[in-house]
């Protein structure tokens, strides 16, 4: 899938999901408003019936609009006669039952002598009365004689009656999460396929060089005249051997990673002496780099438990990188020192450095920092991912400090 198709797909997907969420939110809001309106009407009817009932029993004339809503959950009801709390509670409960209003409510009756609302009780959804808490209910100047009713759980009551809407919202949420996850997987796959494409290009390029060198060398060796030139013969055999070794190393590094991928990292942990191991690894490189390699071994406690071969590969990889990513002649430094119960081993260079936003990625498999021309410096992007696997396998840590143009430091903390 091309980059533009994926981008278009993501944009269209985001637009559709945003649209679905907006429509859903709109309809849930509408449904809630409708339920609220219904609730208000039911409460108005119920309270009017209660007021009319009271007027009838006290044989006084009915008031035309006895109910007034003071806030979204609070109503006051005008009365012509003073009323007893028990009677009011009974009337309210009976009427609310009739109207199927199963939600908490609290009531209070206005007492003109004290100019206060005397709190009655809190009645729960099962019509059980609770008088343990006394809460203040707002007064009104509209009426001289009245009682107030508040529905403290109105919002949750209305929300609980939106069940079908809640289910559909949940489904929308699941769809959105699924969409988000799919986008994540697509982007991850895309990145992986790009990285793998780079790897295949890179590998073809890397393999081509030794293969064509060997072909040229064998062509030379195929000439009968070569038998009379033993020096040349030796030189070409040497070239073939060198290139063969290079091919072998390259194939091995790919196989190594494949094996680690299958979870087959088996470490042969033995007691090692770190400094002698470093000296062994750097023996060949020392001659090659001469002054370009500085070895400063300051650690005094140097025994560690490690897999010798893998640790040697790690050191070799870090030095190889330090050389590869430095202008010629390179300046590579290997240092060790003790820190608490650990040995810190640092491989640093004065090379091209790594940008801050790339440091987190260089340990990913196949990842190579884009340098414009990726084939300038040879590599598969596998070295540091291998280093990381080995470091993790030993339960050590690795840290990188680097700055573009100012070189890099790879710091491994080895537990003793
Ligand atoms: P490779 O060297 O084969 O590309 P690595 O996994 O060893 O793969 O390294 C990944 C990338 O990290 C390299 O491509 C390079 O861009 C960057 N890198 C590694 N070591 C250094 C270093 N010492 N200096 C600068 N860049 C480095």
XYZ file of C-alpha atoms and ligand atoms in Angstrom:
443
model
C 0.000 0.000 0.000
C 1.455 3.358 -0.976
C 2.179 6.051 1.582
C -0.533 8.325 0.114
C -3.202 5.592 0.178
C -2.465 4.905 3.843
C -2.563 8.607 4.671
C -5.891 8.996 2.809
C -7.266 5.918 4.578
C -6.305 7.282 7.982
C -7.752 10.739 7.268
C -11.042 9.254 5.968
C -11.167 6.882 8.930
C -10.637 9.719 11.423
C -13.302 11.847 9.689
C -15.846 8.984 9.756
C -15.125 8.077 13.379
C -15.330 11.734 14.462
C -18.624 11.984 12.549
C -20.022 8.848 14.221
C -18.966 10.092 17.680
C -20.464 13.550 17.043
C -23.789 12.071 15.834
C -23.841 9.682 18.789
C -23.145 12.488 21.261
C -25.865 14.608 19.642
C -28.480 11.845 19.907
C -27.544 10.933 23.463
C -27.903 14.598 24.422
C -31.267 14.792 22.629
C -32.477 11.600 24.310
C -31.394 12.954 27.700
C -33.198 16.273 27.120
C -36.341 14.378 26.102
C -36.195 12.216 29.236
C -35.673 15.356 31.319
C -38.723 16.982 29.742
C -40.806 13.846 30.407
C -39.558 13.760 33.986
C -40.485 17.416 34.521
C -43.967 16.864 33.121
C -44.542 13.785 35.284
C -43.355 15.643 38.402
C -45.586 18.646 37.593
C -48.630 16.381 37.114
C -47.870 14.406 40.281
C -47.389 17.527 42.438
C -50.497 19.165 40.999
C -52.482 16.024 41.866
C -51.073 16.155 45.409
C -52.000 19.868 45.725
C -55.512 19.222 44.371
C -55.899 16.240 46.698
C -54.971 18.408 49.696
C -57.396 21.156 48.645
C -60.145 18.554 48.265
C -59.567 16.969 51.676
C -59.437 20.353 53.424
C -62.441 21.468 51.386
C -60.754 24.595 50.126
C -60.840 25.839 46.534
C -58.134 24.550 44.181
C -55.277 26.788 43.139
C -54.955 27.185 39.400
C -51.182 26.664 38.894
C -49.966 25.406 42.253
C -46.566 23.994 41.091
C -43.539 26.099 40.294
C -40.103 24.795 39.270
C -37.304 26.747 40.983
C -34.362 24.807 39.564
C -33.881 21.713 37.400
C -34.407 19.378 40.394
C -36.431 21.519 42.825
C -40.153 22.306 42.832
C -42.380 24.255 45.216
C -46.139 23.717 45.583
C -48.548 26.441 46.703
C -51.058 25.525 49.475
C -53.995 27.289 51.077
C -53.722 25.364 54.352
C -50.883 24.430 56.690
C -49.957 20.768 56.393
C -48.595 17.975 58.561
C -45.334 16.340 57.322
C -46.591 12.739 57.698
C -49.678 13.411 55.613
C -47.624 15.143 52.930
C -45.093 12.276 52.814
C -47.927 9.766 52.435
C -49.590 11.758 49.651
C -46.324 12.309 47.777
C -45.308 8.653 48.020
C -48.692 7.417 46.809
C -48.753 9.844 43.895
C -45.177 9.136 42.810
C -45.911 5.414 42.931
C -48.915 6.009 40.714
C -46.797 8.011 38.267
C -44.029 5.386 38.281
C -41.449 7.850 39.590
C -38.931 5.610 41.274
C -36.230 8.004 42.354
C -35.037 9.612 45.620
C -36.800 12.770 46.710
C -36.763 14.998 49.758
C -39.400 17.430 50.928
C -39.836 20.273 53.375
C -42.761 22.408 54.511
C -42.530 26.177 54.844
C -43.225 27.465 58.331
C -44.252 31.143 58.229
C -43.689 31.627 61.977
C -39.969 30.926 61.701
C -39.739 31.894 58.009
C -37.886 28.617 57.346
C -38.514 25.415 55.487
C -38.858 22.579 57.977
C -37.094 19.597 56.483
C -39.295 16.511 56.195
C -37.319 13.473 55.064
C -35.346 11.872 52.268
C -37.375 9.122 50.602
C -35.385 6.660 48.536
C -36.356 4.915 45.290
C -38.029 2.112 47.310
C -40.120 4.715 49.175
C -38.270 4.223 52.463
C -38.081 7.327 54.599
C -34.817 8.589 56.108
C -34.937 11.445 58.599
C -31.403 11.115 59.966
C -30.016 13.930 57.841
C -31.514 17.388 57.733
C -30.737 19.361 54.626
C -31.659 22.921 53.752
C -34.175 23.423 50.963
C -34.358 26.784 49.189
C -37.184 29.175 50.064
C -39.304 31.210 47.662
C -41.152 34.532 47.963
C -43.716 33.432 45.391
C -46.084 31.755 47.851
C -47.122 32.339 51.470
C -47.812 28.744 52.324
C -46.034 25.965 50.414
C -43.941 22.834 50.475
C -40.812 22.030 48.450
C -39.713 18.774 46.798
C -36.207 18.093 45.540
C -34.942 15.149 43.453
C -31.246 14.857 44.401
C -30.523 11.863 42.134
C -32.333 13.208 39.110
C -29.346 13.122 36.701
C -28.323 9.559 37.524
C -31.996 8.483 37.425
C -32.389 9.937 33.931
C -29.039 8.474 32.814
C -30.123 5.033 34.038
C -33.172 5.284 31.807
C -30.965 5.810 28.729
C -29.824 2.176 28.683
C -30.191 1.613 24.943
C -28.238 4.793 24.318
C -25.551 3.768 26.762
C -25.190 0.411 24.997
C -24.914 2.070 21.595
C -22.366 4.536 23.009
C -20.382 1.617 24.347
C -20.474 -0.009 20.911
C -19.248 3.271 19.362
C -16.444 3.339 21.897
C -15.443 -0.237 21.045
C -15.548 0.582 17.318
C -13.366 3.653 17.913
C -10.887 1.673 19.988
C -10.805 -1.037 17.317
C -10.242 1.585 14.632
C -7.445 3.183 16.646
C -5.804 -0.192 17.162
C -6.105 -1.064 13.441
C -4.473 2.241 12.495
C -1.678 1.534 14.960
C -1.125 -1.934 13.462
C -1.216 -0.599 9.879
C 1.346 2.094 10.688
C 3.540 -0.391 12.519
C 3.342 -2.855 9.610
C 4.137 -0.052 7.189
C 7.206 0.955 9.137
C 8.279 -2.665 9.386
C 7.854 -3.237 5.673
C 9.863 -0.071 4.920
C 12.609 -1.170 7.273
C 12.622 -4.664 5.768
C 12.722 -3.253 2.248
C 15.759 -1.170 3.237
C 17.302 -4.269 4.762
C 16.820 -6.358 1.607
C 18.245 -3.551 -0.565
C 21.103 -3.199 1.812
C 21.779 -6.913 1.999
C 21.763 -7.280 -1.790
C 24.222 -4.423 -1.998
C 26.419 -5.801 0.780
C 26.510 -9.307 -0.718
C 27.166 -8.077 -4.220
C 30.550 -6.567 -3.376
C 32.255 -9.746 -2.060
C 30.525 -11.893 -4.701
C 31.787 -9.777 -7.590
C 35.252 -9.469 -6.026
C 35.432 -13.279 -5.728
C 34.254 -13.641 -9.329
C 36.964 -11.289 -10.592
C 39.577 -13.082 -8.459
C 38.519 -16.522 -9.742
C 38.650 -15.206 -13.330
C 42.248 -14.197 -12.671
C 43.006 -17.568 -11.080
C 41.466 -19.336 -14.084
C 44.183 -17.947 -16.372
C 46.917 -20.594 -16.891
C 49.637 -17.891 -16.735
C 48.921 -17.334 -13.052
C 50.778 -20.560 -12.207
C 54.007 -18.819 -13.148
C 53.266 -15.874 -10.839
C 53.116 -17.365 -7.342
C 53.003 -13.923 -5.655
C 49.948 -12.870 -7.636
C 48.370 -16.251 -7.072
C 48.877 -15.879 -3.323
C 47.431 -12.377 -3.388
C 44.264 -13.465 -5.201
C 43.763 -16.485 -2.947
C 44.113 -14.081 -0.025
C 41.473 -11.784 -1.548
C 39.073 -14.710 -1.992
C 39.646 -15.817 1.589
C 39.057 -12.276 2.899
C 35.882 -11.792 0.910
C 34.695 -15.252 1.874
C 35.186 -14.337 5.528
C 33.293 -11.116 5.024
C 30.388 -12.997 3.465
C 30.485 -15.524 6.307
C 30.331 -12.743 8.917
C 27.466 -11.056 7.164
C 25.459 -14.265 6.862
C 26.252 -15.033 10.493
C 24.996 -11.686 11.728
C 21.690 -12.263 9.888
C 21.440 -15.829 11.231
C 22.282 -14.599 14.710
C 19.372 -12.223 14.682
C 17.027 -14.841 13.222
C 18.035 -17.234 15.994
C 17.513 -14.588 18.678
C 14.145 -13.842 17.106
C 13.075 -17.431 17.710
C 13.887 -16.856 21.369
C 16.950 -19.049 21.344
C 19.333 -16.840 23.278
C 21.294 -19.316 25.325
C 23.984 -17.679 27.404
C 26.895 -19.690 28.675
C 27.588 -17.586 31.773
C 31.045 -18.102 33.274
C 33.370 -16.091 35.467
C 35.399 -13.793 33.163
C 38.140 -11.235 33.526
C 36.846 -8.191 31.641
C 40.168 -6.506 30.911
C 41.772 -9.565 29.337
C 38.616 -10.030 27.258
C 38.809 -6.403 26.047
C 42.521 -6.836 25.237
C 41.756 -9.976 23.263
C 39.029 -8.282 21.223
C 41.123 -5.206 20.488
C 44.305 -7.070 19.592
C 43.670 -7.094 15.848
C 42.035 -3.666 15.802
C 44.950 -2.055 17.703
C 47.318 -2.731 14.850
C 44.817 -1.354 12.356
C 43.874 1.824 14.236
C 47.243 2.485 15.874
C 46.888 5.829 17.739
C 43.212 5.953 16.895
C 42.416 3.441 19.635
C 42.846 4.444 23.257
C 42.313 1.860 25.979
C 41.956 3.179 29.529
C 41.203 0.339 31.922
C 40.687 1.945 35.333
C 38.481 -0.668 36.963
C 40.174 -2.493 39.812
C 37.548 -5.193 40.385
C 37.304 -6.771 36.963
C 35.735 -10.205 37.469
C 32.320 -10.538 35.921
C 29.856 -13.286 35.094
C 29.217 -13.223 31.361
C 28.962 -15.232 28.160
C 32.445 -14.790 26.733
C 31.630 -15.085 23.017
C 28.604 -12.831 23.143
C 30.371 -10.190 25.246
C 33.296 -10.196 22.820
C 30.825 -9.710 19.951
C 29.229 -6.804 21.831
C 32.565 -5.044 22.338
C 33.536 -5.756 18.726
C 30.215 -4.358 17.437
C 30.569 -1.154 19.443
C 34.150 -0.623 18.271
C 33.183 -1.421 14.651
C 30.415 1.168 14.832
C 32.709 3.752 16.428
C 35.106 3.280 13.499
C 32.387 3.082 10.829
C 30.628 6.251 11.937
C 33.769 8.396 12.326
C 35.653 10.385 9.740
C 39.097 8.983 8.975
C 41.279 8.612 11.013
C 38.880 7.565 13.772
C 39.416 8.231 17.501
C 37.976 5.427 19.577
C 38.309 5.135 23.329
C 37.463 2.159 25.545
C 37.265 2.848 29.268
C 36.349 0.891 32.342
C 35.818 1.945 35.945
C 34.071 0.582 39.023
C 30.857 2.158 40.228
C 29.370 0.618 43.352
C 29.059 -3.095 42.674
C 29.204 -2.651 38.888
C 31.812 -2.161 36.206
C 31.053 0.589 33.729
C 32.468 -0.034 30.268
C 32.356 2.870 27.818
C 33.082 2.838 24.096
C 33.258 6.384 22.777
C 34.189 8.025 19.513
C 34.570 11.478 18.006
C 32.468 10.572 15.009
C 29.353 11.860 13.291
C 27.136 11.417 16.394
C 23.464 10.545 16.537
C 20.551 13.006 16.628
C 18.540 12.980 19.887
C 15.345 11.827 18.149
C 17.207 8.850 16.635
C 18.823 7.547 19.829
C 15.652 5.725 20.888
C 15.455 3.895 17.552
C 19.020 2.716 16.912
C 18.511 -0.435 18.988
C 15.552 -1.477 16.811
C 16.181 -4.346 14.477
C 17.142 -3.275 10.905
C 17.073 0.377 11.912
C 19.750 2.601 10.447
C 19.844 6.336 10.952
C 18.904 7.836 7.577
C 22.076 9.526 6.402
C 20.938 10.463 2.927
C 22.887 7.677 1.337
C 22.394 4.597 3.440
C 24.986 2.610 1.494
C 27.794 5.022 2.298
C 28.558 3.070 5.428
C 28.017 -0.653 5.306
C 25.708 -2.392 7.723
C 22.403 -4.184 8.185
C 21.100 -2.267 11.192
C 21.435 -5.440 13.261
C 24.534 -4.761 15.372
C 22.971 -2.636 18.116
C 19.794 -4.736 18.283
C 22.074 -7.719 18.955
C 24.031 -5.687 21.547
C 20.778 -4.793 23.294
C 19.611 -8.439 23.355
C 22.857 -9.558 24.925
C 22.894 -6.699 27.454
C 19.303 -7.503 28.429
C 20.064 -11.222 28.522
C 22.728 -10.500 31.169
C 20.398 -8.058 32.990
C 22.864 -5.249 32.421
C 21.987 -1.778 31.128
C 23.173 0.243 28.151
C 23.019 3.969 27.776
C 23.894 6.253 24.851
C 25.098 9.822 24.977
C 25.535 11.446 21.633
C 25.418 14.723 19.828
C 25.479 15.327 16.111
C 29.044 16.108 15.020
C 30.462 15.553 18.495
C 30.705 11.771 18.691
C 28.928 9.112 20.715
C 29.398 7.236 23.994
C 27.925 3.786 24.573
C 27.946 3.002 28.282
C 27.336 -0.541 29.515
C 26.812 -1.076 33.214
C 27.882 -4.623 34.077
C 26.650 -6.094 37.363
C 29.385 -7.947 39.217
P 24.605 -0.832 11.292
O 25.862 -0.244 11.819
O 24.796 -2.154 10.659
O 23.826 0.101 10.469
P 23.759 -0.959 14.056
O 22.557 -1.649 14.639
O 25.075 -1.341 14.575
O 23.617 -1.158 12.517
O 23.537 0.587 14.285
C 22.304 1.193 13.979
C 22.504 2.622 13.538
O 22.939 3.414 14.637
C 23.581 2.782 12.503
O 23.055 2.618 11.203
C 24.077 4.197 12.745
O 23.247 5.092 12.025
C 23.838 4.419 14.220
N 25.100 4.271 14.990
C 25.497 3.171 15.667
N 26.683 3.410 16.297
C 27.019 4.681 16.014
C 28.119 5.527 16.367
N 29.121 5.106 17.137
N 28.127 6.798 15.882
C 27.129 7.248 15.116
N 26.049 6.515 14.739
C 25.988 5.242 15.179
